[in-house]
Short mmCIF file of C-alpha atoms in Angstrom, two decimals:
data_model
loop_
_atom_site.label_atom_id
_atom_site.label_comp_id
_atom_site.label_asym_id
_atom_site.label_seq_id
_atom_site.Cartn_x
_atom_site.Cartn_y
_atom_site.Cartn_z
CA MET A 238 0.01 0.01 0.07
CA ARG A 239 1.28 3.54 -0.95
CA SER A 240 2.23 5.70 1.99
CA ARG A 241 0.07 8.59 0.74
CA ARG A 242 -3.54 8.51 1.97
CA GLY A 243 -6.05 9.23 -0.75
CA ALA A 244 -9.09 11.59 -0.38
CA ALA A 245 -11.37 8.72 0.79
CA ARG A 246 -9.25 8.38 3.92
CA TRP A 247 -8.43 11.96 4.74
CA ALA A 248 -11.15 12.11 7.59
CA LEU A 249 -9.92 8.86 9.23
CA ALA A 250 -7.78 9.16 12.27
CA SER A 251 -4.36 7.49 11.97
CA GLN A 252 -0.72 8.05 12.85
CA PRO A 253 1.79 8.92 10.11
CA ALA A 254 3.97 6.20 8.97
CA PRO A 255 7.68 6.31 10.21
CA PRO A 256 9.47 8.41 7.66
CA ALA A 257 12.05 6.85 5.33
CA VAL A 258 12.87 10.50 4.32
CA ASP A 259 12.90 13.85 6.01
CA VAL A 260 12.30 16.50 3.60
CA LEU A 261 14.06 19.61 4.92
CA VAL A 262 12.95 22.96 3.60
CA PRO A 263 14.64 26.23 4.49
CA THR A 264 12.51 29.25 3.89
CA ALA A 265 12.22 33.01 4.55
CA GLY A 266 9.32 35.13 3.41
CA ARG A 267 8.53 33.31 0.08
CA THR A 268 5.03 32.08 0.82
CA SER A 269 3.68 31.68 -2.69
CA ALA A 270 6.71 29.71 -3.74
CA LEU A 271 6.66 27.55 -0.58
CA ALA A 272 2.98 26.77 -1.23
CA VAL A 273 3.93 25.50 -4.70
CA THR A 274 6.80 23.50 -3.13
CA LEU A 275 4.56 21.83 -0.61
CA ALA A 276 1.95 21.04 -3.42
CA GLY A 277 4.64 19.25 -5.34
CA LEU A 278 5.38 17.20 -2.07
CA ALA A 279 1.57 16.45 -1.79
CA ALA A 280 1.89 14.70 -5.22
CA GLN A 281 4.39 12.13 -3.95
CA ASP A 282 3.27 8.67 -3.12
CA ASP A 283 6.35 6.91 -1.69
CA PRO A 284 8.61 6.51 0.23
CA ALA A 285 6.93 7.67 3.55
CA PHE A 286 8.25 11.07 4.34
CA ARG A 287 8.05 13.85 6.95
CA VAL A 288 8.36 17.48 6.18
CA ILE A 289 10.38 19.96 8.31
CA VAL A 290 10.25 23.62 7.38
CA SER A 291 12.60 26.06 9.01
CA ASP A 292 11.14 29.45 8.79
CA GLN A 293 13.33 32.58 9.02
CA SER A 294 10.71 35.18 7.95
CA HIS A 295 11.23 38.48 9.78
CA SER A 296 7.58 39.28 9.61
CA ALA A 297 4.60 36.92 9.85
CA PRO A 298 5.36 33.14 9.91
CA VAL A 299 4.88 31.40 6.65
CA ASP A 300 1.97 29.55 7.84
CA ALA A 301 -0.07 32.73 8.26
CA ASP A 302 -0.38 32.51 4.56
CA PRO A 303 -3.67 30.77 3.45
CA ALA A 304 -1.97 28.80 0.61
CA VAL A 305 0.66 27.55 2.82
CA ARG A 306 -1.81 26.67 5.59
CA ALA A 307 -4.00 24.71 2.97
CA MET A 308 -1.02 22.62 1.64
CA VAL A 309 0.09 21.76 5.25
CA ARG A 310 -3.53 20.61 5.89
CA VAL A 311 -3.47 18.55 2.67
CA LEU A 312 -0.12 16.81 3.63
CA ARG A 313 -1.30 16.05 7.10
CA ALA A 314 -4.51 14.53 5.72
CA GLN A 315 -2.45 12.43 3.42
CA GLY A 316 -0.77 11.02 6.55
CA ARG A 317 2.50 13.02 6.44
CA GLU A 318 3.83 14.70 9.54
CA VAL A 319 4.55 18.37 8.76
CA VAL A 320 6.71 20.28 11.33
CA LEU A 321 6.91 24.07 11.06
CA LEU A 322 9.82 25.65 13.03
CA ARG A 323 10.53 29.25 13.63
CA HIS A 324 14.30 29.80 13.53
CA LEU A 325 15.64 33.21 14.29
CA PRO A 326 17.98 35.14 14.35
CA ARG A 327 19.45 34.44 10.89
CA ARG A 328 22.99 33.20 11.10
CA GLY A 329 23.41 32.18 7.46
CA MET A 330 22.34 29.33 5.18
CA ALA A 331 24.85 26.87 6.49
CA GLU A 332 23.45 27.31 10.10
CA GLN A 333 19.97 27.12 8.78
CA ARG A 334 20.74 23.84 7.02
CA GLN A 335 22.44 22.41 10.11
CA PHE A 336 19.47 23.43 12.30
CA LEU A 337 17.22 21.38 9.88
CA LEU A 338 19.75 18.44 9.91
CA ASP A 339 19.72 18.38 13.63
CA ALA A 340 15.83 18.29 13.60
CA SER A 341 15.86 15.20 11.34
CA ARG A 342 15.74 11.60 12.40
CA ALA A 343 14.98 9.59 9.13
CA PRO A 344 17.69 7.56 7.51
CA ARG A 345 17.63 9.76 4.47
CA VAL A 346 17.21 13.55 4.17
CA LEU A 347 16.13 15.49 1.22
CA PHE A 348 17.24 19.22 1.23
CA LEU A 349 14.58 20.87 -0.94
CA ASP A 350 14.64 24.58 -1.63
CA ASP A 351 11.47 26.47 -1.16
CA ASP A 352 11.02 27.35 -4.92
CA VAL A 353 11.23 23.87 -6.36
CA TRP A 354 8.23 21.86 -7.53
CA LEU A 355 8.53 18.11 -7.85
CA GLU A 356 6.49 16.19 -10.46
CA PRO A 357 4.43 13.18 -9.16
CA GLY A 358 6.66 10.16 -8.62
CA ALA A 359 9.94 12.18 -8.55
CA LEU A 360 10.81 11.42 -4.85
CA GLU A 361 10.36 7.66 -5.36
CA ARG A 362 12.60 7.64 -8.30
CA LEU A 363 15.31 9.70 -6.60
CA ASP A 364 15.20 7.38 -3.67
CA ALA A 365 15.63 4.33 -5.80
CA ALA A 366 18.29 5.79 -7.71
CA LEU A 367 20.31 6.64 -4.45
CA THR A 368 19.79 3.01 -3.44
CA GLU A 369 20.95 1.75 -6.85
CA SER A 370 23.92 4.03 -7.13
CA GLY A 371 25.31 3.19 -3.65
CA GLY A 372 26.59 6.74 -3.30
CA GLY A 373 26.30 9.24 -0.37
CA PHE A 374 23.70 11.45 -2.19
CA ALA A 375 21.75 11.78 -5.53
CA GLY A 376 20.10 14.94 -6.73
CA TYR A 377 17.95 16.46 -9.41
CA ALA A 378 19.21 19.53 -11.33
CA VAL A 379 16.30 21.91 -11.08
CA GLN A 380 15.01 22.84 -14.46
CA GLY A 381 14.07 26.42 -15.60
CA LEU A 382 11.34 25.54 -18.07
CA SER A 383 11.34 29.08 -19.61
CA HIS A 384 14.55 27.78 -21.28
CA LEU A 385 13.12 24.81 -23.08
CA ASP A 386 13.81 26.53 -26.33
CA ASP A 387 17.31 27.53 -25.23
CA VAL A 388 19.31 24.49 -26.43
CA ARG A 389 23.04 24.51 -25.23
CA PRO A 390 24.72 21.32 -26.51
CA HIS A 391 28.13 22.87 -25.70
CA GLU A 392 27.37 22.95 -22.13
CA ARG A 393 26.45 19.33 -22.01
CA GLU A 394 29.68 18.07 -23.46
CA ALA A 395 30.90 17.01 -20.00
CA PHE A 396 27.98 14.81 -19.41
CA GLU A 397 29.07 11.38 -18.29
CA PRO A 398 26.93 8.59 -16.78
CA TRP A 399 28.21 6.50 -13.88
CA GLY A 400 28.97 2.97 -15.20
CA PRO A 401 27.49 -0.37 -14.10
CA ALA A 402 29.76 -0.39 -10.96
CA GLY A 403 27.73 2.48 -9.53
CA VAL A 404 29.02 5.80 -7.85
CA ARG A 405 32.41 5.97 -6.51
CA PRO A 406 34.15 8.45 -4.32
CA GLU A 407 35.60 11.57 -5.98
CA ARG A 408 37.43 14.48 -4.83
CA MET A 409 36.03 17.72 -6.15
CA ARG A 410 37.64 21.23 -5.95
CA ARG A 411 37.80 24.31 -8.12
CA GLY A 412 40.31 23.28 -10.93
CA ALA A 413 39.66 19.44 -10.80
CA PRO A 414 38.95 17.84 -14.08
CA GLY A 415 35.17 17.42 -13.28
CA PHE A 416 34.72 20.95 -12.07
CA GLU A 417 33.56 22.10 -15.51
CA ARG A 418 30.48 19.80 -15.07
CA TRP A 419 28.86 22.82 -13.28
CA ARG A 420 27.69 23.99 -16.69
CA LEU A 421 25.49 20.83 -17.13
CA HIS A 422 22.88 22.32 -14.71
CA ASN A 423 22.32 25.66 -16.53
CA ALA A 424 18.94 26.61 -17.84
CA ALA A 425 17.05 23.38 -18.97
CA ASN A 426 20.18 21.49 -20.02
CA MET A 427 19.17 18.24 -18.45
CA ALA A 428 15.75 18.26 -19.87
CA HIS A 429 17.35 18.44 -23.32
CA GLU A 430 19.85 15.74 -22.25
CA ALA A 431 17.13 13.28 -21.10
CA ALA A 432 15.21 14.02 -24.37
CA ASP A 433 18.21 13.49 -26.62
CA ARG A 434 18.97 10.15 -24.83
CA GLY A 435 15.34 8.94 -25.31
CA LEU A 436 14.90 8.31 -21.65
CA ASP A 437 11.42 7.23 -20.45
CA ASP A 438 9.71 8.85 -17.48
CA ASP A 439 10.79 6.00 -15.08
CA ALA A 440 14.47 6.01 -16.03
CA ARG A 441 17.06 6.50 -13.34
CA LEU A 442 20.40 7.44 -15.05
CA ALA A 443 23.06 8.42 -12.60
CA TYR A 444 25.69 10.81 -13.89
CA ARG A 445 28.79 12.50 -12.63
CA ILE A 446 28.47 16.00 -11.35
CA ALA A 447 30.38 18.96 -9.81
CA TRP A 448 27.62 19.42 -7.47
CA VAL A 449 23.68 19.68 -7.48
CA GLY A 450 21.76 22.53 -6.20
CA GLY A 451 18.17 22.80 -4.87
CA CYS A 452 17.08 19.07 -4.71
CA VAL A 453 19.48 16.73 -3.01
CA LEU A 454 18.86 13.43 -1.25
CA PHE A 455 21.44 12.43 1.24
CA GLU A 456 22.11 9.27 3.32
CA ARG A 457 21.92 10.99 6.60
CA ALA A 458 24.70 8.87 8.19
CA GLU A 459 27.00 9.95 5.40
CA LEU A 460 26.30 13.66 5.69
CA LEU A 461 26.69 13.57 9.50
CA ALA A 462 29.92 11.60 9.20
CA ALA A 463 31.14 14.29 6.65
CA GLY A 464 30.50 16.92 9.27
CA GLY A 465 27.05 18.14 7.93
CA PHE A 466 26.99 21.96 7.87
CA ARG A 467 28.71 22.52 11.19
CA PHE A 468 31.33 24.62 9.42
CA TRP A 469 28.79 27.44 9.67
CA ARG A 470 30.65 28.71 12.66
CA ASP A 471 33.59 29.53 10.42
CA LEU A 472 31.51 31.64 7.98
CA PRO A 473 30.10 35.18 8.24
CA ALA A 474 26.32 35.16 8.17
CA ALA A 475 26.24 36.51 4.56
CA HIS A 476 27.53 33.69 2.51
CA ALA A 477 26.58 31.25 -0.33
CA GLY A 478 27.71 27.91 -1.60
CA GLU A 479 27.46 26.00 1.70
CA ASP A 480 25.67 23.16 -0.24
CA VAL A 481 28.67 22.82 -2.40
CA VAL A 482 30.99 22.28 0.60
CA ALA A 483 28.84 19.68 2.22
CA GLN A 484 28.42 17.75 -1.06
CA TRP A 485 32.12 17.78 -1.84
CA ARG A 486 32.89 16.35 1.60
CA VAL A 487 30.33 13.51 1.07
CA MET A 488 31.56 12.91 -2.50
CA GLU A 489 35.10 12.23 -1.00
CA ARG A 490 33.69 9.74 1.33
CA ALA A 491 31.02 7.92 -0.60
CA GLY A 492 30.53 9.78 -3.99
CA GLY A 493 27.51 11.62 -5.37
CA ALA A 494 25.39 11.68 -8.52
CA GLY A 495 22.93 13.55 -10.48
CA VAL A 496 19.85 11.76 -11.81
CA LEU A 497 18.06 11.82 -15.21
CA PRO A 498 15.37 12.62 -16.03
CA SER A 499 15.17 15.42 -13.47
CA GLY A 500 11.76 15.69 -11.92
CA ALA A 501 12.47 19.10 -10.26
CA VAL A 502 11.29 22.29 -11.63
CA HIS A 503 12.56 25.62 -10.61
CA LEU A 504 9.95 28.39 -10.04
CA GLU A 505 12.25 31.11 -11.39
CA ALA A 506 11.52 33.35 -8.49
CA PRO A 507 14.13 36.03 -7.49
CA THR A 508 16.78 34.85 -5.00
CA THR A 509 16.46 35.94 -1.43
CA VAL A 510 20.24 35.92 -1.04
CA VAL A 511 21.54 39.24 -2.44
CA ASP A 512 24.92 39.29 -0.60
CA ARG A 513 27.19 36.74 -2.36
CA GLY A 514 30.37 38.27 -1.36
CA THR A 515 31.59 35.16 0.58
CA GLU A 516 31.80 31.85 -1.06
CA ALA A 517 31.86 29.13 1.63
CA SER A 518 34.22 26.68 -0.26
CA GLU A 519 36.87 29.35 -0.46
CA ILE A 520 36.97 29.63 3.31
CA VAL A 521 36.44 25.89 4.22
CA PHE A 522 38.95 24.69 1.52
CA ALA A 523 41.30 27.81 1.78
CA GLY A 524 44.41 26.98 -0.12
CA GLU A 525 43.21 23.84 -1.65
CA SER A 526 42.83 22.94 -5.31
CA ALA A 527 42.51 19.68 -7.21
CA GLN A 528 46.28 19.53 -7.11
CA GLN A 529 46.57 20.36 -3.35
CA GLY A 530 47.65 23.91 -4.17
CA PRO A 531 46.39 27.36 -5.22
CA ALA A 532 45.04 27.65 -8.74
CA GLY A 533 47.60 30.45 -9.54
CA PRO A 534 47.09 33.85 -11.09
CA GLU A 535 47.17 32.84 -14.73
CA ARG A 536 44.36 30.26 -14.26
CA GLU A 537 42.40 32.91 -12.34
CA ARG A 538 42.75 35.46 -15.12
CA ARG A 539 41.80 32.92 -17.76
CA GLU A 540 38.62 31.91 -15.72
CA LYS A 541 37.59 35.53 -15.36
CA ASP A 542 38.13 36.14 -19.09
CA GLU A 543 35.93 33.15 -19.92
CA ARG A 544 33.27 34.26 -17.53
CA ASP A 545 33.16 37.80 -18.90
CA ALA A 546 33.22 36.66 -22.51
CA ARG A 547 30.22 34.41 -22.21
CA PRO A 548 28.27 34.69 -18.94
CA HIS A 549 25.71 32.08 -18.15
CA PRO A 550 23.89 33.57 -15.29
CA GLY A 551 21.70 30.56 -14.50
CA ALA A 552 24.66 28.76 -12.81
CA GLU A 553 26.13 29.03 -9.49
CA VAL A 554 29.88 28.54 -9.24
CA PRO A 555 32.27 28.68 -6.25
CA GLY A 556 34.68 31.60 -5.93
CA ARG A 557 35.47 33.73 -8.76
CA HIS A 558 33.11 31.48 -11.07
CA ARG A 559 30.23 32.86 -9.16
CA LEU A 560 27.60 34.29 -11.61
CA SER A 561 24.33 36.10 -11.06
CA ARG A 562 21.24 33.85 -10.80
CA GLU A 563 19.15 36.12 -13.03
CA GLN A 564 18.90 34.15 -16.26
CA GLY A 565 15.64 35.30 -17.97
CA GLY A 566 14.20 35.22 -14.56
CA HIS A 567 15.89 31.97 -13.77
CA PRO A 568 17.51 32.43 -10.22
CA ARG A 569 20.88 30.89 -9.51
CA ILE A 570 21.04 27.14 -9.12
CA GLY A 571 22.47 26.20 -5.87
CA ALA A 572 22.78 27.82 -2.57
CA GLY A 573 20.44 30.90 -2.99
CA ARG A 574 17.06 29.49 -2.93
CA GLY A 575 15.07 29.55 0.17
CA ARG A 576 17.44 31.67 2.10
CA GLY A 577 17.17 34.85 4.13
#
């Protein structure tokens, strides 16, 4: 029997099933987007999950909004536990994510930004893909569907599926051979990749990544063993890229993967993180590179020239690769969604 209760059973009293996944949603003042995100979760059948929302809104709490309240009621009627936590003052997104992680108890945790809609069945496919891959996390690249006519085959040249042996540990830093995979997740690139490969809706193709932003399912034990987001104490409150740091640490231990087709749609709402002056990876991995040394001034100059010559503002890149998230209304893929 599926874990989601249908409408015929909404009025029956029952206890929620023990969650196999805790869905962790950081938010701050974006009630309309959050309501859509919760509606996407209400369309998921399995596995059993609990929703934990950490609300850092300065004004009214998010559940003061009628649409958010309605979707919370729907999820609870479906047999989902929904926990709404007010969490102030703001100390930055890394601390916000650690707060959510500390509140979780399920064996897997899905960090889902508050402006991402999941298609029906997306959570079940992602959960199965993580099991099959054997890695520490698996994620969907969030797709900006306003870019379905914006085909960029040159940005998909780095696409590389994981082989039959499954996901393997990988050390990722700026300058590593796989770092340029960040371009894969621009615009609607992965929607085009899935179409070109002729994948069906139930496919679960794991592929190599630089990182994934916005919708990432972790083995909770692996994330905790890698330190979670406890590095927040080393960062100023205004920072970005904390999700990259956590993923790179888990990748070194257990590996990570993106999954095609992606069932995650970005709502293309403006980011709530306007101060991007501090990149978390530059502080946490200070002095490191793929070769255990600094990238060097010539490489930094070349990267800046490439960025200025052809900006792709839909991507989020650590350090000097960082680009604006405004891509035809498509906010940055990565750490900026759902933050205050």
